[in-house]
Amino acid sequence: MNYTIIDCYTDEPSGLGVPPYLGTFPRYIYGALTDVGNNPIYLTIDDIRLWKKYNSIPSDKSKEIKTNKKIYNLTKNYENVEEILKKTTHLIIIAGINVPGKYLSAVPGRLSEVTDYIKDLRCYKILTGPAALLGSIQEGGKKPEKYNTKSFDLIDFNYLNTNYYDEIKAQQGAQLIQQIPWPVIAEIETGKGCDIGKCSFCTEPLKSKVQFRLPRDIIEELKALKKQGVEHFRFGKQTCFFSYQNGNLEEIEKILKAAHELGPKTLHIDNVNPNKIVGKDGEKIVKLIVKYCTPGNTTALGIESFDKEVIKKNSLNTTPQIAYKAIKLINKLGVKRGKNGMPKLLPGINILFGLIGENKNTHQENMKWLNKILDENLLLRRINIRQVTPFEGTKLDDLAGTKFIKKNKKHYWSWRKQIRREIDYPMLKKLVPEGTILKDVRMEIYDGKTTFGRQFGTYPLVIGIKGKRLKLNEFYEVKVVDYMLRSIIGEVIQK
Ligand code: SF4
């Protein structure tokens, strides 16, 4: 049998698989197939677009006025897509954007897009990834795009048992790297599910029960990835890194230390429940992360709202006081600048628009607490604001659906803008004051005469180099010279 994987990329609250991130879904599926003697071929949605729209002939990126992000992430197989698909007997589509963002150098595939591309292929078609369970969204605040059942022979979130830790073939999955020419950051899974599991909007309890991977399995996978040349890692696939093995300090240190000893260029984390930071051993875990990870690291805190009424009505798990304490503690232990020019560890926060009970006071409360953080010279690496999506099966969908989004939509633009102008902008100036030198900035796209790049890692700052078209995929040392609302303008110091 000839298996082909088409990766349309995935973005879940607990797990990223949009390039340069390589998610767990393609790796585990690749591993499961090779384990039983198959030789699967990995393609990206970009390969498919190139085949359909440009006859598999790529453009010269250095000559594009504005980089075409839809055909940016080509695998080593891009020239042979037609032939590969002709021979394919089993086509596996990985898809599912559940928390859409703006991606610097990638455009995830929509379900309607990929189903159109594959409609004439004669083979067994499988849909997996988050889209198989929840659909996929392109824009927050809207109902998810559902798959057309007629387009697939099998729709399975748990295809090849990739959701059972005792069955995943993560180590074998590392060989997938051989088909990818760009430098990836590998999303590493530590666990799934949530021991709180009651926030109104959250899909994690619908997807998974609480389980953790064994340190041994994680370490073996890290080693296998490193052996394939991976230099950048993020412990990002979990709902809370601090909850790994129920917050067991020794086990947490075991995986951090093992990853550190591999000498990666990037070792970061993602997703932390603020309660665990202020809870038992929280401070010790922060210290371990600062000790073993590389600088520029961020703990993304799911705060969602600072409004007590909204917190209550949506059963959110963090009070503003706890969130504030967690932010303060991370700042105290992580603010020191590391050798790439960024602080070692900072908090990031998530704010959600459209939760049950939201009104004008909600924004006032958010601003009150954000101003307090700013006034006390505490740093936030980033504030992620998005409109909530009422996924089927959540309390939010049952009780309110898009009611509050519709009611308050007229305010969102001004609420967001106020946060960007009054909090993000001054915060950015404190985070990387003028003259700060940032190292290892990889140039990724052009927009006219500006080149945009970023460091590898979790929520890296986007840096625009005005008036210069620098060589893409090369690394530069950059000095901060000016600011945009959420990104910075830099000047090249040296290559
Ligand atoms: S704490 Fe709430 S939002 Fe976070 S994973 Fe658990 S249920 Fe979901």
XYZ file of C-alpha atoms in Angstrom, residues 10-376:
367
model
C -2.864 22.278 12.927
C -3.265 24.866 15.644
C -4.953 23.792 18.868
C -4.918 25.589 22.232
C -2.546 22.856 23.333
C -0.383 22.125 20.340
C 0.983 23.886 17.272
C 1.785 22.379 13.918
C 2.089 25.376 11.596
C 5.549 25.788 10.004
C 8.208 26.266 11.097
C 6.555 24.182 13.848
C 6.231 20.520 13.064
C 3.287 19.125 14.999
C 2.856 15.726 16.563
C 0.101 14.503 14.206
C 2.287 13.993 11.101
C 5.167 12.591 13.166
C 3.073 10.032 15.041
C 1.227 8.944 11.884
C 4.484 8.637 9.985
C 5.920 6.618 12.863
C 2.923 4.277 13.051
C 3.080 3.591 9.324
C 6.825 3.011 9.118
C 6.647 0.773 12.171
C 4.640 -1.754 10.170
C 6.841 -1.557 7.086
C 5.222 1.208 5.053
C 7.116 4.002 3.414
C 4.801 7.015 3.669
C 5.369 10.204 1.748
C 4.881 13.546 3.454
C 3.446 16.489 1.547
C 2.270 19.869 2.750
C -0.763 21.791 1.559
C 1.818 24.145 -0.007
C 3.094 21.286 -2.207
C -0.480 20.613 -3.321
C -1.141 24.292 -4.081
C 2.066 24.477 -6.081
C 1.035 21.422 -8.082
C -2.513 22.642 -8.712
C -1.784 26.280 -9.417
C 1.794 26.430 -10.646
C 2.370 23.031 -12.206
C 4.817 22.161 -9.401
C 7.233 24.891 -10.449
C 8.234 27.042 -7.467
C 8.862 30.740 -7.725
C 12.234 32.281 -7.000
C 11.587 33.584 -3.470
C 14.359 36.145 -3.767
C 12.493 37.833 -6.642
C 8.995 37.955 -5.156
C 7.952 41.519 -4.222
C 5.705 40.092 -1.531
C 6.449 36.562 -0.406
C 3.756 34.089 -1.412
C 3.069 32.367 1.906
C 0.701 29.852 0.330
C 3.518 28.008 -1.409
C 6.285 28.702 1.074
C 6.696 25.426 2.953
C 7.566 22.918 0.270
C 8.779 19.454 1.157
C 11.568 17.664 -0.667
C 8.819 15.863 -2.611
C 7.200 18.915 -4.214
C 8.408 18.214 -7.773
C 6.778 14.788 -7.859
C 3.359 15.489 -6.340
C 1.357 14.355 -9.374
C 3.197 11.067 -9.630
C 3.037 10.498 -5.863
C -0.708 11.079 -5.784
C -1.264 8.811 -8.800
C 0.413 5.959 -6.951
C -1.230 6.705 -3.595
C -3.649 4.108 -2.310
C -4.247 5.753 1.096
C -4.345 9.522 1.459
C -4.208 10.943 4.962
C -5.292 14.548 5.419
C -4.182 16.212 8.657
C -6.099 19.408 9.369
C -7.670 21.506 12.097
C -7.134 25.109 13.092
C -8.979 25.600 16.371
C -7.287 28.812 17.509
C -6.467 30.722 14.340
C -3.643 33.198 14.433
C -1.581 35.174 11.981
C 1.258 33.067 10.729
C 4.332 34.843 9.455
C 5.263 32.362 6.750
C 2.429 29.864 6.366
C -1.239 29.692 5.385
C -3.015 26.624 6.799
C -5.240 24.666 4.414
C -8.981 25.092 4.758
C -11.120 21.972 4.670
C -13.014 23.242 1.625
C -9.708 23.949 -0.110
C -8.145 20.542 0.440
C -11.334 18.601 -0.328
C -11.544 20.422 -3.635
C -7.932 19.549 -4.490
C -8.367 15.863 -3.713
C -11.859 15.295 -5.099
C -10.722 13.603 -8.324
C -8.161 11.297 -6.730
C -9.009 7.611 -6.708
C -7.774 6.369 -3.364
C -8.923 5.731 0.197
C -9.177 9.133 1.888
C -8.774 9.670 5.608
C -9.324 12.883 7.549
C -7.564 13.172 10.890
C -6.247 15.847 13.247
C -8.413 18.259 15.254
C -10.661 18.889 12.228
C -11.893 15.292 12.425
C -13.366 16.032 15.841
C -14.158 19.717 15.906
C -13.926 21.071 12.380
C -11.623 23.923 11.561
C -11.865 27.697 11.772
C -10.268 30.467 9.822
C -11.499 33.343 11.940
C -12.340 33.558 15.642
C -15.918 34.231 16.751
C -17.433 32.132 13.997
C -18.821 28.631 13.952
C -16.220 26.106 12.761
C -16.047 24.918 9.169
C -17.220 21.292 9.137
C -15.947 18.565 6.853
C -18.070 17.102 4.114
C -18.514 13.460 5.082
C -18.792 12.478 1.408
C -15.246 13.681 0.743
C -13.631 11.078 3.010
C -13.811 7.319 3.461
C -12.753 7.576 7.095
C -12.892 10.448 9.568
C -10.930 9.589 12.676
C -9.374 11.890 15.259
C -7.570 8.898 16.683
C -6.325 7.445 13.390
C -3.682 4.724 13.967
C -4.191 5.108 17.717
C -2.106 8.235 17.810
C -3.975 9.347 20.919
C -2.866 6.450 23.082
C 0.539 7.012 24.570
C 1.399 3.361 24.910
C 0.827 2.954 21.181
C 2.357 6.023 19.591
C 5.531 5.545 17.604
C 7.063 8.916 18.284
C 10.654 7.779 17.918
C 10.069 6.349 14.449
C 8.115 9.492 13.589
C 11.288 11.539 13.880
C 12.436 10.188 10.507
C 9.795 12.337 8.854
C 12.315 15.172 9.166
C 14.216 13.641 6.229
C 11.459 14.864 3.891
C 11.494 18.458 5.178
C 14.100 20.929 3.951
C 13.371 23.871 6.297
C 14.644 24.053 9.901
C 11.739 22.927 12.070
C 10.869 23.539 15.670
C 9.465 20.278 16.969
C 6.372 20.498 19.152
C 6.862 17.966 21.932
C 3.950 16.407 23.768
C 4.064 15.847 27.516
C 0.421 15.148 28.231
C -3.214 15.774 27.423
C -6.499 16.493 29.133
C -7.050 18.862 32.024
C -7.524 18.096 35.695
C -9.840 21.107 36.030
C -11.762 20.687 32.823
C -14.695 23.017 33.275
C -13.993 26.293 31.445
C -17.057 27.052 29.325
C -15.302 27.393 25.977
C -12.674 24.684 26.245
C -12.577 21.645 23.981
C -9.754 19.831 25.771
C -12.092 17.825 28.068
C -14.045 16.768 24.950
C -10.879 15.563 23.255
C -8.944 13.795 25.967
C -8.858 12.373 29.445
C -5.871 13.333 31.599
C -2.789 11.307 30.715
C 0.944 11.968 30.666
C 3.734 10.543 28.553
C 6.511 8.783 30.358
C 9.783 10.727 30.680
C 11.594 7.832 29.000
C 9.384 8.068 25.891
C 9.768 11.833 25.669
C 13.532 11.643 26.044
C 13.854 8.909 23.419
C 11.809 11.008 21.019
C 13.946 14.089 21.693
C 17.080 12.082 20.985
C 15.626 10.660 17.784
C 14.668 14.133 16.580
C 18.084 15.501 17.449
C 19.655 12.655 15.506
C 17.677 13.787 12.471
C 19.135 17.267 12.854
C 16.389 19.054 14.810
C 17.836 21.942 16.828
C 14.701 23.626 18.129
C 12.217 22.115 20.567
C 9.150 23.260 22.445
C 7.327 21.395 25.193
C 4.084 22.827 23.871
C 1.626 20.006 23.467
C -0.157 19.927 26.779
C -2.640 22.101 28.636
C -0.213 22.958 31.437
C 3.506 22.213 31.483
C 3.622 22.580 35.273
C 1.050 19.788 35.626
C 3.305 17.199 33.962
C 3.038 13.951 35.949
C 0.724 15.814 38.343
C 3.355 18.453 39.019
C 6.045 15.945 39.996
C 9.188 18.058 40.342
C 11.614 15.212 39.716
C 9.907 14.085 36.535
C 9.675 17.653 35.254
C 13.389 18.136 35.886
C 14.132 14.831 34.200
C 12.689 15.878 30.842
C 14.001 19.453 31.001
C 17.502 18.299 31.901
C 17.568 15.605 29.224
C 16.445 18.096 26.580
C 19.019 20.628 27.777
C 21.810 18.043 27.607
C 21.140 17.542 23.913
C 22.426 21.099 23.440
C 19.472 22.434 21.436
C 19.548 25.923 19.965
C 16.020 26.459 21.279
C 14.278 24.815 24.198
C 11.006 26.460 25.177
C 7.663 25.617 26.732
C 4.044 26.672 26.242
C 0.758 26.665 28.167
C 0.683 27.016 31.911
C -2.203 27.186 34.354
C -1.466 30.248 36.592
C -2.784 28.373 39.653
C 0.041 25.876 39.303
C 2.632 28.652 39.252
C 1.511 30.006 42.591
C 0.798 26.502 43.941
C 3.015 23.881 45.577
C 6.448 23.695 43.911
C 5.438 26.339 41.351
C 8.416 28.540 42.161
C 10.774 25.560 41.937
C 9.394 24.642 38.504
C 9.859 28.213 37.270
C 13.496 28.013 38.406
C 14.005 24.724 36.561
C 12.608 26.213 33.364
C 14.875 29.254 33.686
C 17.836 26.979 34.362
C 17.405 24.458 31.560
C 15.609 26.324 28.759
C 16.974 28.868 26.305
C 16.116 32.590 26.572
C 13.090 34.176 24.929
C 10.867 31.620 26.620
C 7.217 32.338 27.462
C 4.651 30.804 29.779
C 1.362 31.405 27.986
C -1.209 31.850 30.745
C -4.839 31.066 30.007
C -6.328 33.948 31.965
C -9.049 34.733 29.393
C -10.706 37.486 31.475
C -10.033 39.665 34.505
C -13.774 40.264 35.024
C -15.000 38.366 38.100
C -18.532 37.990 36.718
C -17.263 36.519 33.454
C -14.896 34.256 35.380
C -17.805 32.943 37.435
C -20.255 32.505 34.573
C -17.695 30.639 32.460
C -16.187 28.618 35.333
C -12.739 29.961 34.445
C -10.016 28.670 36.675
C -7.980 31.770 37.524
C -8.822 34.850 39.550
C -7.155 38.172 38.665
C -5.247 38.031 41.956
C -3.758 34.620 41.156
C -2.918 35.664 37.611
C -1.187 38.780 38.940
C 0.806 36.766 41.499
C 1.904 34.318 38.799
C 2.972 37.149 36.481
C 4.956 38.749 39.297
C 6.731 35.518 40.213
C 7.732 34.709 36.633
C 9.042 38.240 36.206
C 11.067 37.989 39.398
C 12.756 34.760 38.330
C 12.833 35.063 34.558
C 13.332 38.686 33.557
C 17.126 38.579 33.274
C 18.252 38.892 29.668
C 19.809 35.836 28.060
C 22.464 35.544 25.397
C 20.089 35.911 22.439
C 19.034 39.323 23.788
C 15.623 38.313 25.148
C 14.620 37.852 28.797
C 14.952 34.251 29.905
C 11.315 33.623 30.782
C 8.304 35.917 30.735
C 4.579 35.438 31.051
C 2.277 35.777 28.083
C -1.448 36.072 28.562
C -4.537 35.094 26.635
C -7.669 37.246 26.617
C -10.909 35.973 25.120
C -13.694 38.110 23.687
C -17.227 36.716 23.548
C -17.462 34.781 26.805
C -20.748 34.446 28.684
C -21.669 37.617 30.581
C -19.240 39.891 28.717
C -20.111 43.579 28.762
C -18.367 46.951 28.742
C -17.251 46.463 32.324
C -15.311 43.361 31.231
C -13.041 45.511 29.117
C -12.662 48.035 31.962
C -11.596 45.219 34.305
C -9.134 43.870 31.729
C -7.660 47.349 31.281
C -7.489 47.910 35.048
C -5.363 44.814 35.609
C -3.257 45.262 32.488
C -2.493 48.840 33.539
C -1.521 47.633 36.988
C 0.927 45.162 35.427
C 2.375 47.878 33.202
C 2.591 50.478 35.970
C 4.451 48.069 38.239
